[in-house]
XYZ file of C-alpha atoms in Angstrom:
95
model
C 96.116 106.396 93.741
C 96.537 105.713 97.453
C 93.349 104.841 99.353
C 92.571 105.881 102.934
C 93.656 102.409 104.067
C 97.019 102.897 102.365
C 96.380 100.627 99.381
C 98.117 101.663 96.166
C 95.629 101.424 93.309
C 96.673 101.498 89.667
C 94.715 101.391 86.474
C 91.065 101.805 85.626
C 89.901 98.441 86.994
C 91.421 98.827 90.468
C 90.250 102.423 90.814
C 86.761 101.594 89.508
C 86.478 98.764 92.037
C 87.598 101.055 94.876
C 85.101 103.779 93.870
C 82.292 101.203 93.735
C 83.263 100.010 97.230
C 83.067 103.587 98.553
C 79.636 104.077 96.964
C 78.398 100.845 98.545
C 79.652 102.070 101.941
C 77.763 105.371 101.457
C 80.912 107.502 101.535
C 80.258 111.204 101.322
C 82.842 113.952 101.034
C 82.839 117.598 101.979
C 85.656 119.401 100.175
C 87.151 122.644 101.448
C 88.831 125.327 99.339
C 91.112 124.019 96.598
C 94.690 125.227 96.283
C 96.622 124.793 93.043
C 100.359 124.963 92.511
C 101.368 123.924 89.021
C 99.875 120.484 88.350
C 99.242 119.788 92.050
C 95.816 120.386 93.550
C 95.329 120.190 97.353
C 92.321 120.669 99.613
C 91.148 119.962 103.146
C 88.062 117.858 103.526
C 85.808 115.735 105.656
C 84.954 112.139 104.779
C 81.776 110.531 106.069
C 80.939 106.830 105.897
C 78.288 104.796 107.676
C 80.753 102.176 108.981
C 83.046 104.922 110.328
C 80.019 106.525 112.002
C 79.261 103.212 113.723
C 82.895 103.092 114.935
C 82.544 106.636 116.302
C 85.199 108.174 114.048
C 83.170 109.924 111.347
C 83.794 112.407 109.878
C 87.474 111.963 109.131
C 89.235 115.308 108.702
C 91.740 114.846 105.885
C 93.966 116.544 103.355
C 93.615 115.399 99.765
C 96.125 115.905 96.967
C 95.947 115.228 93.262
C 98.347 115.674 90.369
C 96.539 116.528 87.153
C 98.200 116.298 83.748
C 96.443 116.763 80.427
C 93.061 116.659 82.177
C 93.713 113.285 83.850
C 94.422 112.385 87.458
C 97.906 110.868 87.636
C 98.079 110.740 91.427
C 95.511 111.017 94.213
C 96.143 110.719 97.934
C 94.172 111.142 101.134
C 96.222 111.833 104.255
C 95.368 112.054 107.930
C 97.005 113.555 110.963
C 99.012 110.923 112.894
C 96.399 111.065 115.672
C 93.525 110.376 113.289
C 95.454 107.576 111.578
C 95.969 105.936 114.999
C 92.261 106.290 115.867
C 91.230 104.833 112.501
C 93.638 101.910 112.849
C 92.446 101.184 116.411
C 88.791 101.320 115.349
C 89.428 98.942 112.424
C 91.107 96.437 114.766
C 88.029 96.408 117.020
C 85.750 95.544 114.107
């Protein structure tokens, strides 16, 4: 799995830790319509988090992708437009 900060997470422990971090930061997600092509699932969405709100960049408009095999997520990614990625990076540097 690739997090919104670009970290590659593998295995139950790393992913569990990341999910717990998002819960503690009050992350909320608004998923748009899901599109499936084979084992790939894609959808637009909005991500909300209190710290991003304080930085003036919430919600983040994203595209999310997952590859599902045998009922398990084998890959998950959140991607931003280049403009949003630059705004997020600049806001993180200020804080």
